[in-house]
Amino acid sequence: QLQLQESGPGLVKPSETLSLTCTVSGGSISSSSYYWGWIRQPPGKGLEWIGSIYYSGSTYYNPSLKSRVTISVDTSKKQFSLKLSSVTAADTGVFYCARQSKGLRLGELDYWGQGTLVTVSS
Amino acid sequence: ETVMTQSPATLSVSAGERATLSCRASQSVGDNLAWYQQRPGQAPRLLIYGASTRATGIPARFSGSGSGTEFTLTISSLQSEDFAVYYCQQYRNWLTFGQGTKVEIK
């Protein structure tokens, strides 16, 4: 059974860079059939796609966050990572990693990590 | 950006009754539409993709329909575990989610 697990600091100071890692187990991160994505959810609010990466390193970012986001992949460790720079309190929320189907374009998100809460505060 | 609008914001339904949730896209997304269920404190769970295909392990009481800009998620007979928040998501133009519909016990 595929499992994804987010890890990283739960508290980040304003203006600093948020860094999270997602570790994939029970399956291959190098499958040609999937992307790997990051999604966030502010407290009590809805879901926002941050970006996705293919095992080859090709990336796709939400245009509204693109200037602050970097997603990378390490296939040898079965991990992919998120960096979000210049954070503010508005970036506080639960961050999820997920597997994403690959068709002609980005697809649905069929396996999700449990999520990790990141608070931006001094 | 393709804006997804869900209605109603809250749906009050009794167990055993039928629930119908709507999702509208600001431009055509074809059948590139998914539905997710999120219970409190849990990650979202994929229910439907391709507008009408149930994901693995999803009960038959969940069904999706629609194409283009108008979509519907129907839960034929609500069970206690179905009271949750439901999100639609398009993947025709990047990815965007609706704001969610909360299905609560009447």
mmCIF file of C-alpha atoms in Angstrom:
data_model
loop_
_atom_site.group_PDB
_atom_site.id
_atom_site.type_symbol
_atom_site.label_atom_id
_atom_site.label_comp_id
_atom_site.label_asym_id
_atom_site.label_seq_id
_atom_site.Cartn_x
_atom_site.Cartn_y
_atom_site.Cartn_z
ATOM 1 C CA GLN A 1 0.000 0.000 0.000
ATOM 2 C CA LEU A 2 1.400 3.343 -1.054
ATOM 3 C CA GLN A 3 2.096 5.735 1.810
ATOM 4 C CA LEU A 4 3.258 9.334 1.844
ATOM 5 C CA GLN A 5 4.632 11.112 4.902
ATOM 6 C CA GLU A 6 5.357 14.811 5.250
ATOM 7 C CA SER A 7 8.132 16.049 7.514
ATOM 8 C CA GLY A 8 9.662 19.369 8.431
ATOM 9 C CA PRO A 9 9.543 22.221 10.947
ATOM 10 C CA GLY A 10 6.152 23.056 12.403
ATOM 11 C CA LEU A 11 7.117 26.672 13.074
ATOM 12 C CA VAL A 12 8.701 29.113 10.631
ATOM 13 C CA LYS A 13 9.476 32.790 11.177
ATOM 14 C CA PRO A 14 8.029 35.452 8.887
ATOM 15 C CA SER A 15 10.205 36.273 5.858
ATOM 16 C CA GLU A 16 12.020 32.936 6.137
ATOM 17 C CA THR A 17 11.751 29.857 3.914
ATOM 18 C CA LEU A 18 9.394 26.987 4.684
ATOM 19 C CA SER A 19 10.922 23.602 3.849
ATOM 20 C CA LEU A 20 9.070 20.295 3.814
ATOM 21 C CA THR A 21 9.876 16.805 2.572
ATOM 22 C CA CYS A 22 7.543 14.017 1.515
ATOM 23 C CA THR A 23 8.771 10.426 1.761
ATOM 24 C CA VAL A 24 7.106 7.815 -0.419
ATOM 25 C CA SER A 25 6.924 4.186 0.672
ATOM 26 C CA GLY A 26 5.190 1.091 -0.672
ATOM 27 C CA GLY A 27 5.609 2.163 -4.281
ATOM 28 C CA SER A 28 7.915 3.774 -6.812
ATOM 29 C CA ILE A 29 8.461 7.517 -7.049
ATOM 30 C CA SER A 30 9.961 6.932 -10.496
ATOM 31 C CA SER A 31 6.783 5.650 -12.119
ATOM 32 C CA SER A 32 6.041 7.215 -15.486
ATOM 33 C CA SER A 33 2.336 7.298 -14.611
ATOM 34 C CA TYR A 34 2.391 9.840 -11.819
ATOM 35 C CA TYR A 35 3.319 13.295 -10.699
ATOM 36 C CA TRP A 36 3.923 14.184 -7.058
ATOM 37 C CA GLY A 37 2.230 17.247 -5.651
ATOM 38 C CA TRP A 38 1.951 19.648 -2.749
ATOM 39 C CA ILE A 39 -1.359 21.089 -1.552
ATOM 40 C CA ARG A 40 -2.038 23.384 1.382
ATOM 41 C CA GLN A 41 -5.055 24.225 3.538
ATOM 42 C CA PRO A 42 -5.232 27.296 5.785
ATOM 43 C CA PRO A 43 -6.972 26.675 9.115
ATOM 44 C CA GLY A 44 -10.712 26.291 8.585
ATOM 45 C CA LYS A 45 -10.444 26.988 4.849
ATOM 46 C CA GLY A 46 -10.280 25.157 1.546
ATOM 47 C CA LEU A 47 -7.568 23.464 -0.479
ATOM 48 C CA GLU A 48 -4.965 25.148 -2.689
ATOM 49 C CA TRP A 49 -2.637 23.369 -5.097
ATOM 50 C CA ILE A 50 0.953 24.576 -4.731
ATOM 51 C CA GLY A 51 2.727 22.610 -7.417
ATOM 52 C CA SER A 52 3.747 19.229 -8.778
ATOM 53 C CA ILE A 53 6.866 17.441 -9.958
ATOM 54 C CA TYR A 54 7.613 14.493 -12.232
ATOM 55 C CA TYR A 55 10.337 12.021 -11.326
ATOM 56 C CA SER A 56 12.465 13.491 -14.119
ATOM 57 C CA GLY A 57 12.411 16.838 -12.334
ATOM 58 C CA SER A 58 9.863 18.639 -14.530
ATOM 59 C CA THR A 59 7.852 21.009 -12.384
ATOM 60 C CA TYR A 60 4.472 22.697 -12.570
ATOM 61 C CA TYR A 61 3.614 25.528 -10.190
ATOM 62 C CA ASN A 62 0.473 27.407 -9.231
ATOM 63 C CA PRO A 63 0.891 30.727 -11.050
ATOM 64 C CA SER A 64 -0.120 32.638 -7.922
ATOM 65 C CA LEU A 65 2.743 31.103 -5.912
ATOM 66 C CA LYS A 66 5.291 30.477 -8.630
ATOM 67 C CA SER A 67 7.668 33.278 -7.633
ATOM 68 C CA ARG A 68 8.106 31.790 -4.142
ATOM 69 C CA VAL A 69 7.953 28.032 -4.745
ATOM 70 C CA THR A 70 10.594 25.439 -5.535
ATOM 71 C CA ILE A 71 9.803 21.723 -5.703
ATOM 72 C CA SER A 72 12.542 19.142 -6.137
ATOM 73 C CA VAL A 73 12.811 15.360 -6.206
ATOM 74 C CA ASP A 74 15.394 12.842 -4.972
ATOM 75 C CA THR A 75 14.483 9.501 -6.492
ATOM 76 C CA SER A 76 17.277 7.666 -4.651
ATOM 77 C CA LYS A 77 15.687 8.606 -1.336
ATOM 78 C CA LYS A 78 12.112 8.305 -2.662
ATOM 79 C CA GLN A 79 11.485 11.869 -1.540
ATOM 80 C CA PHE A 80 10.257 15.109 -2.989
ATOM 81 C CA SER A 81 10.524 18.472 -1.309
ATOM 82 C CA LEU A 82 8.869 21.870 -1.111
ATOM 83 C CA LYS A 83 10.466 25.234 -0.429
ATOM 84 C CA LEU A 84 8.264 28.300 -0.015
ATOM 85 C CA SER A 85 10.174 31.532 0.458
ATOM 86 C CA SER A 86 9.340 34.851 2.114
ATOM 87 C CA VAL A 87 6.541 33.376 4.188
ATOM 88 C CA THR A 88 3.959 35.411 6.045
ATOM 89 C CA ALA A 89 1.189 34.515 8.485
ATOM 90 C CA ALA A 90 -1.047 33.934 5.458
ATOM 91 C CA ASP A 91 1.059 30.873 4.635
ATOM 92 C CA THR A 92 0.068 29.151 7.891
ATOM 93 C CA GLY A 93 -1.791 25.913 7.331
ATOM 94 C CA VAL A 94 -1.707 22.183 6.854
ATOM 95 C CA PHE A 95 0.539 21.086 4.003
ATOM 96 C CA TYR A 96 -0.218 17.823 2.217
ATOM 97 C CA CYS A 97 1.827 15.843 -0.249
ATOM 98 C CA ALA A 98 0.005 13.626 -2.707
ATOM 99 C CA ARG A 99 0.396 11.349 -5.711
ATOM 100 C CA GLN A 100 -1.113 12.768 -8.868
ATOM 101 C CA SER A 101 -2.176 10.887 -11.959
ATOM 102 C CA LYS A 102 -0.531 11.771 -15.225
ATOM 103 C CA GLY A 103 -2.526 11.809 -18.409
ATOM 104 C CA LEU A 104 -2.431 14.404 -21.127
ATOM 105 C CA ARG A 105 -2.045 16.894 -18.283
ATOM 106 C CA LEU A 106 -1.942 17.016 -14.494
ATOM 107 C CA GLY A 107 -4.583 14.721 -13.044
ATOM 108 C CA GLU A 108 -6.421 13.820 -9.905
ATOM 109 C CA LEU A 109 -4.764 13.288 -6.517
ATOM 110 C CA ASP A 110 -5.300 9.695 -5.482
ATOM 111 C CA TYR A 111 -3.012 9.142 -2.476
ATOM 112 C CA TRP A 112 -2.421 11.747 0.195
ATOM 113 C CA GLY A 113 -0.127 12.103 3.167
ATOM 114 C CA GLN A 114 -1.691 12.793 6.553
ATOM 115 C CA GLY A 115 -0.623 16.442 6.404
ATOM 116 C CA THR A 116 1.620 18.558 8.570
ATOM 117 C CA LEU A 117 0.714 21.836 10.232
ATOM 118 C CA VAL A 118 3.106 24.706 9.618
ATOM 119 C CA THR A 119 2.672 27.907 11.587
ATOM 120 C CA VAL A 120 4.324 31.138 10.499
ATOM 121 C CA SER A 121 5.013 33.216 13.558
ATOM 122 C CA SER A 122 7.848 35.050 15.242
ATOM 123 C CA GLU B 1 -7.558 30.785 -13.627
ATOM 124 C CA THR B 2 -10.545 28.444 -13.656
ATOM 125 C CA VAL B 3 -12.736 29.290 -10.675
ATOM 126 C CA MET B 4 -14.749 26.442 -9.181
ATOM 127 C CA THR B 5 -17.956 27.356 -7.329
ATOM 128 C CA GLN B 6 -19.731 24.803 -5.146
ATOM 129 C CA SER B 7 -23.278 24.949 -3.862
ATOM 130 C CA PRO B 8 -24.722 24.879 -1.354
ATOM 131 C CA ALA B 9 -22.093 25.824 1.218
ATOM 132 C CA THR B 10 -23.856 23.610 3.772
ATOM 133 C CA LEU B 11 -26.299 20.787 3.142
ATOM 134 C CA SER B 12 -28.373 19.418 6.009
ATOM 135 C CA VAL B 13 -29.501 15.865 5.336
ATOM 136 C CA SER B 14 -30.853 12.988 7.404
ATOM 137 C CA ALA B 15 -29.134 9.616 7.396
ATOM 138 C CA GLY B 16 -30.558 7.430 4.657
ATOM 139 C CA GLU B 17 -31.558 10.376 2.507
ATOM 140 C CA ARG B 18 -30.127 11.426 -0.852
ATOM 141 C CA ALA B 19 -27.628 14.288 -1.084
ATOM 142 C CA THR B 20 -26.926 16.254 -4.253
ATOM 143 C CA LEU B 21 -23.912 18.574 -4.400
ATOM 144 C CA SER B 22 -23.187 20.962 -7.265
ATOM 145 C CA CYS B 23 -19.994 22.336 -8.741
ATOM 146 C CA ARG B 24 -19.697 24.919 -11.496
ATOM 147 C CA ALA B 25 -16.562 25.877 -13.437
ATOM 148 C CA SER B 26 -15.954 29.380 -14.765
ATOM 149 C CA GLN B 27 -14.903 27.861 -18.100
ATOM 150 C CA SER B 28 -15.155 24.438 -19.630
ATOM 151 C CA VAL B 29 -13.015 21.752 -18.022
ATOM 152 C CA GLY B 30 -14.366 18.889 -20.129
ATOM 153 C CA ASP B 31 -14.511 15.838 -17.869
ATOM 154 C CA ASN B 32 -11.334 16.782 -15.998
ATOM 155 C CA LEU B 33 -13.133 16.950 -12.675
ATOM 156 C CA ALA B 34 -12.572 15.155 -9.375
ATOM 157 C CA TRP B 35 -14.468 15.012 -6.095
ATOM 158 C CA TYR B 36 -12.874 14.568 -2.668
ATOM 159 C CA GLN B 37 -14.244 13.866 0.803
ATOM 160 C CA GLN B 38 -12.558 15.362 3.856
ATOM 161 C CA ARG B 39 -13.499 14.296 7.347
ATOM 162 C CA PRO B 40 -12.421 16.458 10.315
ATOM 163 C CA GLY B 41 -8.717 16.151 11.047
ATOM 164 C CA GLN B 42 -8.108 13.917 8.036
ATOM 165 C CA ALA B 43 -6.573 14.320 4.613
ATOM 166 C CA PRO B 44 -8.905 14.522 1.618
ATOM 167 C CA ARG B 45 -9.872 11.224 -0.007
ATOM 168 C CA LEU B 46 -10.434 10.857 -3.737
ATOM 169 C CA LEU B 47 -14.001 9.772 -4.519
ATOM 170 C CA ILE B 48 -14.539 10.465 -8.211
ATOM 171 C CA TYR B 49 -12.287 11.336 -11.160
ATOM 172 C CA GLY B 50 -12.996 11.918 -14.810
ATOM 173 C CA ALA B 51 -16.273 13.481 -13.597
ATOM 174 C CA SER B 52 -17.968 10.099 -13.155
ATOM 175 C CA THR B 53 -15.457 7.301 -12.412
ATOM 176 C CA ARG B 54 -15.381 6.054 -8.843
ATOM 177 C CA ALA B 55 -11.922 5.720 -7.325
ATOM 178 C CA THR B 56 -10.752 2.369 -5.980
ATOM 179 C CA GLY B 57 -12.715 1.238 -2.950
ATOM 180 C CA ILE B 58 -15.375 3.936 -3.132
ATOM 181 C CA PRO B 59 -18.905 2.646 -2.445
ATOM 182 C CA ALA B 60 -21.457 2.633 -5.227
ATOM 183 C CA ARG B 61 -23.672 5.077 -3.354
ATOM 184 C CA PHE B 62 -21.312 7.817 -4.562
ATOM 185 C CA SER B 63 -21.830 8.892 -8.151
ATOM 186 C CA GLY B 64 -20.642 11.803 -10.254
ATOM 187 C CA SER B 65 -22.057 13.342 -13.391
ATOM 188 C CA GLY B 66 -21.667 16.326 -15.684
ATOM 189 C CA SER B 67 -19.206 17.756 -18.162
ATOM 190 C CA GLY B 68 -18.057 21.140 -19.371
ATOM 191 C CA THR B 69 -18.999 23.589 -16.621
ATOM 192 C CA GLU B 70 -21.706 21.859 -14.572
ATOM 193 C CA PHE B 71 -21.070 18.863 -12.314
ATOM 194 C CA THR B 72 -22.938 16.944 -9.636
ATOM 195 C CA LEU B 73 -21.934 14.570 -6.856
ATOM 196 C CA THR B 74 -24.773 12.407 -5.593
ATOM 197 C CA ILE B 75 -24.736 10.314 -2.448
ATOM 198 C CA SER B 76 -27.730 8.011 -2.817
ATOM 199 C CA SER B 77 -28.293 7.090 0.832
ATOM 200 C CA LEU B 78 -26.233 8.931 3.399
ATOM 201 C CA GLN B 79 -24.403 6.863 5.970
ATOM 202 C CA SER B 80 -23.042 8.252 9.242
ATOM 203 C CA GLU B 81 -19.487 8.234 7.882
ATOM 204 C CA ASP B 82 -20.509 10.401 4.906
ATOM 205 C CA PHE B 83 -21.033 13.540 6.969
ATOM 206 C CA ALA B 84 -17.977 15.529 5.922
ATOM 207 C CA VAL B 85 -16.803 18.318 3.632
ATOM 208 C CA TYR B 86 -16.734 17.629 -0.112
ATOM 209 C CA TYR B 87 -14.528 19.434 -2.616
ATOM 210 C CA CYS B 88 -14.591 19.468 -6.379
ATOM 211 C CA GLN B 89 -11.356 20.037 -8.269
ATOM 212 C CA GLN B 90 -10.659 20.656 -11.936
ATOM 213 C CA TYR B 91 -7.462 19.590 -13.657
ATOM 214 C CA ARG B 92 -8.058 20.906 -17.146
ATOM 215 C CA ASN B 93 -6.250 24.199 -16.495
ATOM 216 C CA TRP B 94 -3.649 23.587 -13.789
ATOM 217 C CA LEU B 95 -5.524 22.573 -10.598
ATOM 218 C CA THR B 96 -8.144 24.544 -8.721
ATOM 219 C CA PHE B 97 -10.542 23.469 -5.984
ATOM 220 C CA GLY B 98 -14.014 24.613 -5.071
ATOM 221 C CA GLN B 99 -14.568 26.124 -1.639
ATOM 222 C CA GLY B 100 -16.286 22.988 -0.349
ATOM 223 C CA THR B 101 -19.758 21.816 0.668
ATOM 224 C CA LYS B 102 -20.265 20.676 4.236
ATOM 225 C CA VAL B 103 -22.758 17.828 4.551
ATOM 226 C CA GLU B 104 -24.158 17.864 8.052
ATOM 227 C CA ILE B 105 -26.682 15.828 9.965
ATOM 228 C CA LYS B 106 -30.189 17.268 9.857
#
